[in-house]
Amino acid sequence: MKFSAGKLIAVLVLAAAAGGGWYWYDSRGAAAETKYRLGKVERGPLQAVVVASGTLNAVTTVQVGSQVSGQILEILADFNTQVKKDQVIARIDPQSFELRVNQTRADVDAAKSAVGVAQSNLAAQRAELNRVKVNLADAERDMNRKKMLVEKNFISPAELDKAKTVHDATREQQRAVEAQIMVAQSQVGSAEAAVKQRESLLKQAQVDLERTIIRAPVDGTVILRNVDAGQTVAASLQAPVLFTIARDLRDMQVEAAIDEADVGRLRVEQAATFTVDAFPRRSFSGQIRQIRKSPVNVQNVISYTVVISAANPDQSLLPGMTANVRVVVDSRDEALKVANAALRFRPSGTAEAKPAAAASAGAAGAAQQFRERVFAELKPDESQKAKLEQIFDDIRQKMAQLRDLPKDGDRRKLGERLRSESRARVMEVLSDDQKPVYERLLAELGGARGTGGTAAAGRVWVLDEKRQPRAVEVRTGLTDGTSTELMPGPLKEGDEVILGVGETPAGAAKKSGPTGPRLF
């Protein structure tokens, strides 16, 4: 029995070893047979879009304030009230302003009375002047008569001296009265100026009294009311805002924040569409009205405000709604395209140096092809050809230096800047007849996105005859975030490319548990 038991144990051990070996071999074989998710190269429409969010506002929004301080006596408009220009929408308690008007009116009357007094004094001084003139004439006649009598020795010279004294005194009195008349005239002018001053104060008081009536400055809709009856408003250096009126809610605009990397692709009068959360299944259309040159810096992120028109005939759009804006900046009706997942896929275990070298070779080949097309179709002279060769060599060297930088937003921005500078340099060399041809070549090779004279290089993977991944270098153009345009090259419509790795049999075995024999 002991021998039989030992043999039984040995048989069980051998069976367990055989089962474990079979399970390991089966798992290894299944892992080697990796399954891939495949997608086809298709042909169809493709659009490059700029997506952003913004806020809906009325084109004209007027804030109605108060220029005087006081207590709100009456509110005649509320939220959503339709108002007309000069319509009364609120009143401020006018009692203190009415008292001020009465006071300044009394001051005006007092000033006018002062003018009357000054004019009377002037008239009295003029009458006095006339009396003095009469006395002066009488004294002059008396002096002349006594002078004749003295010559005939009828009277003594002392009488003549007295007559001269009276004549001189009367003449000085005339001068004094004339001076007093000038003073009286000045007093009349001062009194009349005081009347004008009091009248100005009266008009100011009347204007302040009129300002206690708050009127709508434009036709529109009240979208905000900040005060209630009984509330006191204080107008000091800044007028308090009582109401906000939207002039016409049938004509609105979206103020969208566009990233600095995308604002260069937008143009005034470019078509745009947007949606709002209130109507998720409805699309609204508009046009770009303005690209404001004032940058907005939020946490070192630069954006620019783009104003987009928004027709609102049924007034379903409301101020303050968040609009999701979509602007088509370029499109292709029949583009050869592939899913972006194919461009992102990399087989496991692939070294980074080999893809980088292959991509560099692909980009260099595309650049050489573009250079040959430029020389063949533009037919530059020797001087132009030498300058173009220098520009293409410079951009090639600078783009090669960018490959050593990390793949982040700065690298992409530097690449776009180099392409833009290269395109500008090429345009300076070309004649007016050559420029449209060069623009066409750029458009055909994805130049709308890469302006350095080359399309962007990419790589996709296909399965060879042995069902193993094989890299294919491609040149890409437009992208909509899901699919990317493929320029003419090795791939054609209907070819299958690898999108990712599917679930392997080994993975399924791990999820369902081991299928081999269990010993315990």
Short mmCIF file of C-alpha atoms in Angstrom, two decimals:
data_model
loop_
_atom_site.label_atom_id
_atom_site.label_comp_id
_atom_site.label_asym_id
_atom_site.label_seq_id
_atom_site.Cartn_x
_atom_site.Cartn_y
_atom_site.Cartn_z
CA MET A 1 0.00 0.00 0.00
CA LYS A 2 2.85 2.36 0.75
CA PHE A 3 4.28 1.73 -2.72
CA SER A 4 0.92 2.38 -4.33
CA ALA A 5 0.47 5.60 -2.33
CA GLY A 6 3.95 6.84 -3.39
CA LYS A 7 3.20 6.12 -7.01
CA LEU A 8 -0.10 7.97 -6.72
CA ILE A 9 1.64 11.03 -5.26
CA ALA A 10 4.22 11.00 -8.03
CA VAL A 11 1.50 10.80 -10.68
CA LEU A 12 -0.32 13.74 -9.15
CA VAL A 13 2.87 15.86 -9.05
CA LEU A 14 3.59 15.10 -12.71
CA ALA A 15 0.02 15.97 -13.65
CA ALA A 16 0.21 19.29 -11.80
CA ALA A 17 3.50 20.18 -13.49
CA ALA A 18 2.11 19.28 -16.90
CA GLY A 19 -1.03 21.39 -16.28
CA GLY A 20 1.01 24.41 -15.15
CA GLY A 21 3.30 24.14 -18.15
CA TRP A 22 0.36 23.92 -20.50
CA TYR A 23 -1.26 27.00 -18.93
CA TRP A 24 2.01 29.00 -19.18
CA TYR A 25 2.53 28.03 -22.81
CA ASP A 26 -1.06 28.76 -23.72
CA SER A 27 -0.90 32.23 -22.05
CA ARG A 28 2.37 33.06 -23.76
CA GLY A 29 1.05 32.04 -27.16
CA ALA A 30 -2.12 34.02 -26.65
CA ALA A 31 -0.18 37.10 -25.54
CA ALA A 32 1.95 36.86 -28.66
CA GLU A 33 -1.19 37.00 -30.79
CA THR A 34 -1.98 40.65 -30.08
CA LYS A 35 -5.26 41.87 -31.48
CA TYR A 36 -5.44 45.37 -32.97
CA ARG A 37 -8.35 47.70 -33.54
CA LEU A 38 -8.34 48.75 -37.17
CA GLY A 39 -9.85 51.70 -39.01
CA LYS A 40 -10.08 52.63 -42.65
CA VAL A 41 -8.75 55.61 -44.53
CA GLU A 42 -11.87 57.43 -45.72
CA ARG A 43 -12.73 60.25 -48.03
CA GLY A 44 -15.22 62.93 -47.05
CA PRO A 45 -15.72 66.48 -45.83
CA LEU A 46 -13.32 67.90 -43.24
CA GLN A 47 -13.36 71.21 -41.44
CA ALA A 48 -10.78 72.99 -39.32
CA VAL A 49 -12.60 74.93 -36.63
CA VAL A 50 -11.81 77.30 -33.78
CA VAL A 51 -13.90 76.54 -30.70
CA ALA A 52 -14.38 78.96 -27.82
CA SER A 53 -16.95 80.13 -25.31
CA GLY A 54 -18.36 83.59 -24.76
CA THR A 55 -21.15 85.61 -23.22
CA LEU A 56 -24.26 86.94 -24.94
CA ASN A 57 -24.91 90.65 -24.52
CA ALA A 58 -27.06 93.28 -26.12
CA VAL A 59 -25.25 95.35 -28.73
CA THR A 60 -26.12 98.57 -26.88
CA THR A 61 -26.55 98.53 -23.11
CA VAL A 62 -27.20 101.84 -21.31
CA GLN A 63 -26.76 102.36 -17.59
CA VAL A 64 -29.24 104.89 -16.19
CA GLY A 65 -27.98 106.78 -13.14
CA SER A 66 -28.87 109.77 -10.99
CA GLN A 67 -27.03 113.08 -11.02
CA VAL A 68 -28.66 114.27 -7.78
CA SER A 69 -28.88 112.75 -4.32
CA GLY A 70 -32.10 112.02 -2.53
CA GLN A 71 -34.70 109.46 -1.57
CA ILE A 72 -36.42 107.40 -4.26
CA LEU A 73 -40.04 108.49 -4.14
CA GLU A 74 -41.48 106.28 -6.87
CA ILE A 75 -40.39 103.41 -9.14
CA LEU A 76 -42.26 103.27 -12.47
CA ALA A 77 -40.29 100.49 -14.27
CA ASP A 78 -39.30 96.96 -13.32
CA PHE A 79 -37.38 94.06 -14.82
CA ASN A 80 -38.36 93.28 -18.45
CA THR A 81 -40.34 96.53 -18.76
CA GLN A 82 -40.45 97.88 -22.31
CA VAL A 83 -39.66 101.59 -22.17
CA LYS A 84 -39.59 104.44 -24.69
CA LYS A 85 -37.15 107.30 -24.90
CA ASP A 86 -37.89 110.09 -22.33
CA GLN A 87 -40.39 107.87 -20.50
CA VAL A 88 -40.44 108.49 -16.72
CA ILE A 89 -39.13 105.41 -14.94
CA ALA A 90 -38.46 106.78 -11.42
CA ARG A 91 -38.81 109.89 -9.25
CA ILE A 92 -36.64 111.29 -6.46
CA ASP A 93 -38.22 113.29 -3.62
CA PRO A 94 -38.23 116.89 -5.02
CA GLN A 95 -39.07 118.89 -1.84
CA SER A 96 -35.55 120.11 -1.04
CA PHE A 97 -34.98 121.00 -4.69
CA GLU A 98 -38.25 122.93 -4.87
CA LEU A 99 -37.22 124.95 -1.81
CA ARG A 100 -33.89 125.70 -3.43
CA VAL A 101 -35.69 126.91 -6.56
CA ASN A 102 -37.88 129.22 -4.47
CA GLN A 103 -34.85 130.54 -2.61
CA THR A 104 -32.88 131.29 -5.78
CA ARG A 105 -35.96 132.90 -7.34
CA ALA A 106 -36.19 135.24 -4.33
CA ASP A 107 -32.48 136.01 -4.71
CA VAL A 108 -33.13 136.97 -8.32
CA ASP A 109 -35.91 139.35 -7.27
CA ALA A 110 -33.64 140.93 -4.63
CA ALA A 111 -30.87 141.36 -7.18
CA LYS A 112 -33.29 143.04 -9.60
CA SER A 113 -34.36 145.43 -6.82
CA ALA A 114 -30.72 146.26 -6.18
CA VAL A 115 -30.40 147.09 -9.87
CA GLY A 116 -33.34 149.50 -9.53
CA VAL A 117 -31.74 151.21 -6.52
CA ALA A 118 -28.44 151.57 -8.34
CA GLN A 119 -30.17 153.00 -11.37
CA SER A 120 -32.04 155.51 -9.15
CA ASN A 121 -28.76 156.62 -7.57
CA LEU A 122 -27.33 157.07 -11.03
CA ALA A 123 -30.30 159.20 -12.07
CA ALA A 124 -29.93 161.34 -8.92
CA GLN A 125 -26.24 161.92 -9.59
CA ARG A 126 -27.00 162.92 -13.16
CA ALA A 127 -29.58 165.45 -11.90
CA GLU A 128 -27.03 166.78 -9.45
CA LEU A 129 -24.57 167.14 -12.31
CA ASN A 130 -27.07 169.21 -14.26
CA ARG A 131 -27.64 171.49 -11.20
CA VAL A 132 -23.90 171.96 -10.77
CA LYS A 133 -23.51 172.81 -14.43
CA VAL A 134 -26.19 175.54 -14.07
CA ASN A 135 -24.39 176.96 -11.01
CA LEU A 136 -21.10 176.86 -12.87
CA ALA A 137 -22.57 178.81 -15.75
CA ASP A 138 -24.02 181.39 -13.37
CA ALA A 139 -20.69 181.72 -11.52
CA GLU A 140 -18.88 182.15 -14.85
CA ARG A 141 -21.26 184.95 -15.93
CA ASP A 142 -20.93 186.67 -12.55
CA MET A 143 -17.14 186.47 -12.77
CA ASN A 144 -17.09 187.98 -16.26
CA ARG A 145 -19.45 190.79 -15.28
CA LYS A 146 -17.39 191.75 -12.21
CA LYS A 147 -14.27 191.64 -14.29
CA MET A 148 -15.74 194.34 -16.57
CA LEU A 149 -16.80 196.44 -13.56
CA VAL A 150 -13.32 196.21 -12.03
CA GLU A 151 -11.84 197.42 -15.30
CA LYS A 152 -14.13 200.49 -15.11
CA ASN A 153 -13.35 200.90 -11.41
CA PHE A 154 -16.98 200.51 -10.43
CA ILE A 155 -16.19 197.80 -7.83
CA SER A 156 -13.17 196.76 -5.89
CA PRO A 157 -10.91 193.86 -7.05
CA ALA A 158 -11.92 191.93 -3.92
CA GLU A 159 -15.34 191.35 -5.41
CA LEU A 160 -13.74 189.88 -8.53
CA ASP A 161 -11.65 187.52 -6.43
CA LYS A 162 -14.74 186.26 -4.64
CA ALA A 163 -16.46 185.60 -7.99
CA LYS A 164 -13.42 183.61 -9.24
CA THR A 165 -13.43 181.54 -6.05
CA VAL A 166 -17.09 180.67 -6.46
CA HIS A 167 -16.49 179.77 -10.13
CA ASP A 168 -13.56 177.45 -9.35
CA ALA A 169 -15.42 175.76 -6.47
CA THR A 170 -18.42 175.10 -8.68
CA ARG A 171 -16.21 173.57 -11.38
CA GLU A 172 -14.57 171.18 -8.87
CA GLN A 173 -18.00 170.28 -7.59
CA GLN A 174 -18.96 169.33 -11.17
CA ARG A 175 -15.92 167.02 -11.39
CA ALA A 176 -16.89 165.38 -8.10
CA VAL A 177 -20.42 164.77 -9.31
CA GLU A 178 -19.08 163.28 -12.59
CA ALA A 179 -16.91 160.86 -10.55
CA GLN A 180 -19.93 159.89 -8.46
CA ILE A 181 -21.85 159.23 -11.68
CA MET A 182 -19.11 156.82 -12.80
CA VAL A 183 -19.35 155.05 -9.43
CA ALA A 184 -23.13 154.86 -9.77
CA GLN A 185 -22.76 153.39 -13.27
CA SER A 186 -20.38 150.74 -11.93
CA GLN A 187 -22.87 149.93 -9.17
CA VAL A 188 -25.58 149.49 -11.79
CA GLY A 189 -23.32 147.10 -13.77
CA SER A 190 -22.49 145.14 -10.63
CA ALA A 191 -26.16 144.88 -9.70
CA GLU A 192 -27.04 143.67 -13.21
CA ALA A 193 -24.22 141.05 -13.04
CA ALA A 194 -25.59 139.90 -9.69
CA VAL A 195 -28.97 139.46 -11.37
CA LYS A 196 -27.43 137.24 -14.05
CA GLN A 197 -25.61 135.22 -11.38
CA ARG A 198 -28.82 134.72 -9.41
CA GLU A 199 -30.63 133.76 -12.61
CA SER A 200 -27.94 131.14 -13.36
CA LEU A 201 -28.34 129.72 -9.86
CA LEU A 202 -32.08 129.65 -10.44
CA LYS A 203 -31.63 127.73 -13.69
CA GLN A 204 -29.24 125.30 -11.96
CA ALA A 205 -31.80 124.74 -9.21
CA GLN A 206 -34.50 124.19 -11.83
CA VAL A 207 -32.25 121.68 -13.67
CA ASP A 208 -31.60 119.80 -10.41
CA LEU A 209 -35.35 119.79 -9.78
CA GLU A 210 -35.91 118.38 -13.28
CA ARG A 211 -33.26 115.70 -12.64
CA THR A 212 -35.33 114.30 -9.81
CA ILE A 213 -37.41 112.79 -12.63
CA ILE A 214 -35.47 109.81 -14.03
CA ARG A 215 -36.23 109.23 -17.73
CA ALA A 216 -35.26 106.45 -20.12
CA PRO A 217 -32.50 107.70 -22.47
CA VAL A 218 -33.27 105.15 -25.23
CA ASP A 219 -35.96 102.74 -26.36
CA GLY A 220 -35.37 99.30 -24.95
CA THR A 221 -35.94 96.75 -22.22
CA VAL A 222 -35.05 97.10 -18.55
CA ILE A 223 -32.74 94.18 -17.77
CA LEU A 224 -31.57 95.36 -14.34
CA ARG A 225 -33.09 97.43 -11.52
CA ASN A 226 -30.85 98.29 -8.58
CA VAL A 227 -33.13 100.46 -6.39
CA ASP A 228 -36.46 100.32 -4.60
CA ALA A 229 -38.88 103.00 -3.45
CA GLY A 230 -37.69 104.62 -0.20
CA GLN A 231 -34.03 103.92 -0.89
CA THR A 232 -31.63 106.87 -0.68
CA VAL A 233 -29.14 107.38 -3.49
CA ALA A 234 -26.00 109.50 -3.10
CA ALA A 235 -24.48 111.04 -6.22
CA SER A 236 -20.90 112.08 -5.49
CA LEU A 237 -17.89 111.45 -7.76
CA GLN A 238 -19.68 108.59 -9.53
CA ALA A 239 -23.35 108.48 -10.44
CA PRO A 240 -25.16 105.50 -8.88
CA VAL A 241 -26.63 103.08 -11.44
CA LEU A 242 -30.39 102.78 -10.99
CA PHE A 243 -31.37 100.82 -14.11
CA THR A 244 -29.70 99.02 -17.00
CA ILE A 245 -31.54 99.18 -20.32
CA ALA A 246 -30.78 96.97 -23.32
CA ARG A 247 -31.55 98.99 -26.40
CA ASP A 248 -32.68 96.14 -28.72
CA LEU A 249 -32.68 92.49 -27.66
CA ARG A 250 -33.41 91.44 -31.25
CA ASP A 251 -29.84 92.32 -32.17
CA MET A 252 -27.30 90.80 -29.79
CA GLN A 253 -23.64 89.84 -29.85
CA VAL A 254 -21.34 87.18 -28.43
CA GLU A 255 -18.12 88.31 -26.80
CA ALA A 256 -15.92 85.20 -27.12
CA ALA A 257 -12.44 84.72 -25.64
CA ILE A 258 -10.17 83.32 -28.39
CA ASP A 259 -6.76 81.87 -27.53
CA GLU A 260 -3.78 83.71 -28.97
CA ALA A 261 -2.79 80.58 -30.93
CA ASP A 262 -6.10 80.66 -32.84
CA VAL A 263 -6.86 84.38 -33.20
CA GLY A 264 -4.56 84.68 -36.24
CA ARG A 265 -6.87 82.39 -38.25
CA LEU A 266 -9.94 84.57 -37.73
CA ARG A 267 -11.08 87.41 -39.99
CA VAL A 268 -13.80 90.05 -39.79
CA GLU A 269 -17.06 88.98 -41.52
CA GLN A 270 -16.10 85.31 -41.14
CA ALA A 271 -19.14 83.09 -40.56
CA ALA A 272 -19.63 81.59 -37.11
CA THR A 273 -22.15 79.38 -35.35
CA PHE A 274 -22.89 78.92 -31.67
CA THR A 275 -25.16 77.08 -29.29
CA VAL A 276 -26.44 77.85 -25.80
CA ASP A 277 -27.26 75.45 -23.01
CA ALA A 278 -30.86 76.63 -22.94
CA PHE A 279 -31.40 75.30 -26.49
CA PRO A 280 -28.89 72.46 -26.92
CA ARG A 281 -30.45 71.20 -30.16
CA ARG A 282 -30.62 74.60 -31.83
CA SER A 283 -27.77 76.25 -33.69
CA PHE A 284 -27.48 80.02 -34.10
CA SER A 285 -25.47 81.73 -36.81
CA GLY A 286 -23.61 85.02 -36.98
CA GLN A 287 -20.56 86.83 -38.30
CA ILE A 288 -17.39 88.14 -36.73
CA ARG A 289 -17.89 91.89 -36.29
CA GLN A 290 -14.71 92.83 -34.46
CA ILE A 291 -11.43 91.35 -33.27
CA ARG A 292 -10.38 93.53 -30.37
CA LYS A 293 -6.66 94.19 -30.13
CA SER A 294 -6.74 94.43 -26.35
CA PRO A 295 -5.18 91.27 -24.80
CA VAL A 296 -6.70 89.63 -21.73
CA ASN A 297 -4.19 87.96 -19.39
CA VAL A 298 -5.65 85.33 -17.04
CA GLN A 299 -3.00 83.33 -15.15
CA ASN A 300 -0.44 83.97 -17.95
CA VAL A 301 -2.90 82.74 -20.60
CA ILE A 302 -3.40 85.38 -23.29
CA SER A 303 -6.71 85.62 -25.13
CA TYR A 304 -8.45 88.19 -27.30
CA THR A 305 -12.10 89.20 -27.32
CA VAL A 306 -13.88 88.51 -30.62
CA VAL A 307 -17.33 90.05 -31.11
CA ILE A 308 -19.77 87.88 -33.09
CA SER A 309 -23.19 89.08 -34.24
CA ALA A 310 -26.22 87.17 -33.00
CA ALA A 311 -29.59 87.80 -34.61
CA ASN A 312 -32.39 87.24 -32.10
CA PRO A 313 -35.70 87.95 -33.88
CA ASP A 314 -37.78 85.80 -31.51
CA GLN A 315 -35.86 87.10 -28.44
CA SER A 316 -35.18 83.58 -27.25
CA LEU A 317 -31.57 84.47 -26.47
CA LEU A 318 -31.14 86.29 -23.18
CA PRO A 319 -28.29 88.53 -21.99
CA GLY A 320 -25.67 86.70 -19.97
CA MET A 321 -26.13 83.28 -21.58
CA THR A 322 -22.96 81.27 -22.24
CA ALA A 323 -22.45 80.66 -25.96
CA ASN A 324 -20.33 77.81 -27.31
CA VAL A 325 -18.83 79.33 -30.47
CA ARG A 326 -17.59 77.40 -33.49
CA VAL A 327 -15.82 79.18 -36.36
CA VAL A 328 -14.88 77.25 -39.52
CA VAL A 329 -11.48 78.56 -40.63
CA ASP A 330 -10.82 76.08 -43.45
CA SER A 331 -12.58 73.12 -45.05
CA ARG A 332 -12.20 70.34 -47.59
CA ASP A 333 -15.15 68.84 -49.44
CA GLU A 334 -13.44 65.55 -50.40
CA ALA A 335 -10.48 65.07 -48.13
CA LEU A 336 -8.61 61.83 -47.64
CA LYS A 337 -8.70 61.49 -43.87
CA VAL A 338 -7.79 59.16 -41.05
CA ALA A 339 -8.78 59.01 -37.40
CA ASN A 340 -6.44 60.85 -35.04
CA ALA A 341 -6.10 57.67 -32.97
CA ALA A 342 -4.10 56.18 -35.84
CA LEU A 343 -1.60 59.03 -35.70
CA ARG A 344 -1.24 58.66 -31.93
CA PHE A 345 -0.78 54.88 -31.91
CA ARG A 346 2.67 53.45 -31.14
CA PRO A 347 3.31 49.69 -30.83
CA SER A 348 4.64 48.57 -27.46
CA GLY A 349 8.40 48.16 -27.29
CA THR A 350 9.10 50.59 -30.12
CA ALA A 351 12.18 52.71 -29.48
CA GLU A 352 11.70 56.47 -29.58
CA ALA A 353 14.87 57.04 -31.59
CA LYS A 354 13.62 55.06 -34.59
CA PRO A 355 10.29 56.92 -34.93
CA ALA A 356 12.07 60.23 -34.52
CA ALA A 357 14.54 59.35 -37.24
CA ALA A 358 11.77 58.07 -39.52
CA ALA A 359 9.69 61.19 -38.93
CA SER A 360 12.73 63.34 -39.66
CA ALA A 361 13.33 61.44 -42.88
CA GLY A 362 9.67 61.77 -43.85
CA ALA A 363 9.65 65.50 -43.18
CA ALA A 364 12.88 65.93 -45.12
CA GLY A 365 11.42 64.03 -48.06
CA ALA A 366 8.26 66.14 -48.03
CA ALA A 367 10.33 69.32 -47.86
CA GLN A 368 12.42 68.20 -50.83
CA GLN A 369 9.29 67.40 -52.85
CA PHE A 370 7.80 70.79 -52.07
CA ARG A 371 11.04 72.54 -52.98
CA GLU A 372 11.10 70.79 -56.36
CA ARG A 373 7.49 71.78 -57.03
CA VAL A 374 8.23 75.41 -56.15
CA PHE A 375 11.14 75.58 -58.58
CA ALA A 376 9.22 73.71 -61.28
CA GLU A 377 6.02 75.77 -61.17
CA LEU A 378 7.29 79.21 -60.15
CA LYS A 379 10.25 79.10 -62.57
CA PRO A 380 12.39 81.56 -60.55
CA ASP A 381 15.38 83.27 -62.09
CA GLU A 382 18.88 82.66 -60.79
CA SER A 383 18.71 85.45 -58.21
CA GLN A 384 15.34 84.27 -56.88
CA LYS A 385 16.47 80.64 -56.87
CA ALA A 386 19.53 81.45 -54.75
CA LYS A 387 17.42 83.39 -52.24
CA LEU A 388 14.78 80.64 -52.05
CA GLU A 389 17.47 78.00 -51.50
CA GLN A 390 18.84 80.06 -48.61
CA ILE A 391 15.33 80.46 -47.06
CA PHE A 392 14.53 76.74 -47.34
CA ASP A 393 17.93 75.78 -45.84
CA ASP A 394 17.39 78.16 -42.93
CA ILE A 395 13.93 76.84 -42.13
CA ARG A 396 15.16 73.24 -42.40
CA GLN A 397 17.97 73.88 -39.90
CA LYS A 398 15.74 75.75 -37.47
CA MET A 399 13.02 73.10 -37.62
CA ALA A 400 15.67 70.43 -36.96
CA GLN A 401 16.66 72.31 -33.80
CA LEU A 402 13.05 72.31 -32.62
CA ARG A 403 12.98 68.50 -32.54
CA ASP A 404 15.28 68.58 -29.51
CA LEU A 405 12.73 70.58 -27.52
CA PRO A 406 9.99 68.89 -25.44
CA LYS A 407 6.68 68.31 -27.21
CA ASP A 408 4.61 71.02 -25.57
CA GLY A 409 2.73 74.16 -26.53
CA ASP A 410 5.94 76.23 -26.73
CA ARG A 411 7.39 73.93 -29.35
CA ARG A 412 4.26 74.17 -31.47
CA LYS A 413 4.18 77.98 -31.19
CA LEU A 414 7.84 78.25 -32.17
CA GLY A 415 7.20 76.01 -35.17
CA GLU A 416 4.25 78.11 -36.30
CA ARG A 417 6.32 81.27 -35.89
CA LEU A 418 9.19 79.86 -37.99
CA ARG A 419 6.79 78.80 -40.74
CA SER A 420 5.14 82.22 -40.76
CA GLU A 421 8.50 83.99 -40.98
CA SER A 422 9.62 81.68 -43.78
CA ARG A 423 6.44 82.29 -45.75
CA ALA A 424 6.86 86.06 -45.38
CA ARG A 425 10.47 85.86 -46.58
CA VAL A 426 9.45 83.80 -49.61
CA MET A 427 6.69 86.30 -50.47
CA GLU A 428 9.23 89.13 -50.46
CA VAL A 429 11.32 87.31 -53.06
CA LEU A 430 8.46 86.40 -55.42
CA SER A 431 6.87 88.64 -58.03
CA ASP A 432 3.17 89.51 -58.11
CA ASP A 433 2.53 86.80 -60.70
CA GLN A 434 4.36 84.13 -58.68
CA LYS A 435 2.65 84.84 -55.34
CA PRO A 436 -0.76 83.27 -56.24
CA VAL A 437 1.00 80.12 -57.48
CA TYR A 438 2.91 79.84 -54.21
CA GLU A 439 -0.30 80.32 -52.23
CA ARG A 440 -1.90 77.51 -54.21
CA LEU A 441 1.02 75.20 -53.49
CA LEU A 442 0.77 75.96 -49.79
CA ALA A 443 -2.96 75.24 -49.83
CA GLU A 444 -2.44 71.94 -51.63
CA LEU A 445 0.22 70.81 -49.15
CA GLY A 446 -1.57 71.95 -46.04
CA GLY A 447 0.07 75.34 -46.14
CA ALA A 448 -2.91 76.94 -44.38
CA ARG A 449 -1.65 75.30 -41.21
CA GLY A 450 2.05 75.01 -41.89
CA THR A 451 3.30 78.09 -43.68
CA GLY A 452 6.93 77.14 -43.83
CA GLY A 453 6.58 75.44 -47.22
CA THR A 454 6.10 71.89 -45.85
CA ALA A 455 3.14 69.90 -44.63
CA ALA A 456 3.29 68.38 -41.16
CA ALA A 457 4.85 64.93 -40.96
CA GLY A 458 3.11 62.03 -39.26
CA ARG A 459 3.16 58.27 -38.92
CA VAL A 460 0.53 55.57 -38.97
CA TRP A 461 0.87 51.82 -38.57
CA VAL A 462 -0.56 49.10 -40.79
CA LEU A 463 -0.45 45.30 -40.63
CA ASP A 464 1.89 43.52 -43.04
CA GLU A 465 1.45 40.05 -44.52
CA LYS A 466 2.51 38.48 -41.22
CA ARG A 467 -0.03 40.55 -39.29
CA GLN A 468 2.77 42.58 -37.69
CA PRO A 469 2.72 46.43 -37.33
CA ARG A 470 4.59 48.32 -40.04
CA ALA A 471 5.16 52.11 -39.93
CA VAL A 472 4.02 54.28 -42.83
CA GLU A 473 5.17 57.90 -43.05
CA VAL A 474 2.44 60.33 -44.11
CA ARG A 475 1.98 64.08 -44.49
CA THR A 476 -0.99 65.63 -42.73
CA GLY A 477 -3.07 68.75 -43.34
CA LEU A 478 -6.27 69.97 -41.73
CA THR A 479 -7.68 68.44 -38.59
CA ASP A 480 -11.01 68.80 -36.79
CA GLY A 481 -9.81 67.19 -33.57
CA THR A 482 -11.20 63.76 -34.52
CA SER A 483 -9.87 63.16 -38.03
CA THR A 484 -6.87 64.51 -39.92
CA GLU A 485 -6.37 65.11 -43.63
CA LEU A 486 -3.80 62.94 -45.39
CA MET A 487 -1.87 64.48 -48.26
CA PRO A 488 -1.23 62.36 -51.41
CA GLY A 489 1.15 59.58 -50.46
CA PRO A 490 1.41 55.84 -49.83
CA LEU A 491 -2.09 55.41 -48.37
CA LYS A 492 -5.29 55.45 -50.38
CA GLU A 493 -8.98 55.31 -49.64
CA GLY A 494 -10.05 52.03 -48.04
CA ASP A 495 -6.62 51.11 -46.57
CA GLU A 496 -6.74 49.85 -42.99
CA VAL A 497 -4.61 51.42 -40.26
CA ILE A 498 -4.13 50.49 -36.61
CA LEU A 499 -6.14 52.58 -34.14
CA GLY A 500 -5.12 50.79 -30.95
CA VAL A 501 -4.63 47.48 -29.20
CA GLY A 502 -7.72 45.35 -28.62
CA GLU A 503 -8.31 42.88 -25.81
CA THR A 504 -6.01 39.85 -26.14
CA PRO A 505 -7.02 36.29 -25.25
CA ALA A 506 -4.60 36.47 -22.33
CA GLY A 507 -6.42 39.49 -21.02
CA ALA A 508 -9.72 37.69 -21.31
CA ALA A 509 -8.24 34.70 -19.47
CA LYS A 510 -7.09 36.98 -16.67
CA LYS A 511 -10.56 38.46 -16.34
CA SER A 512 -12.35 35.07 -16.32
CA GLY A 513 -9.74 33.30 -14.19
CA PRO A 514 -7.37 30.41 -14.96
CA THR A 515 -8.86 27.53 -16.90
CA GLY A 516 -6.18 24.99 -15.98
CA PRO A 517 -6.53 22.42 -13.20
CA ARG A 518 -6.55 23.70 -9.65
CA LEU A 519 -4.50 21.71 -7.12
CA PHE A 520 -5.92 23.27 -3.97
#
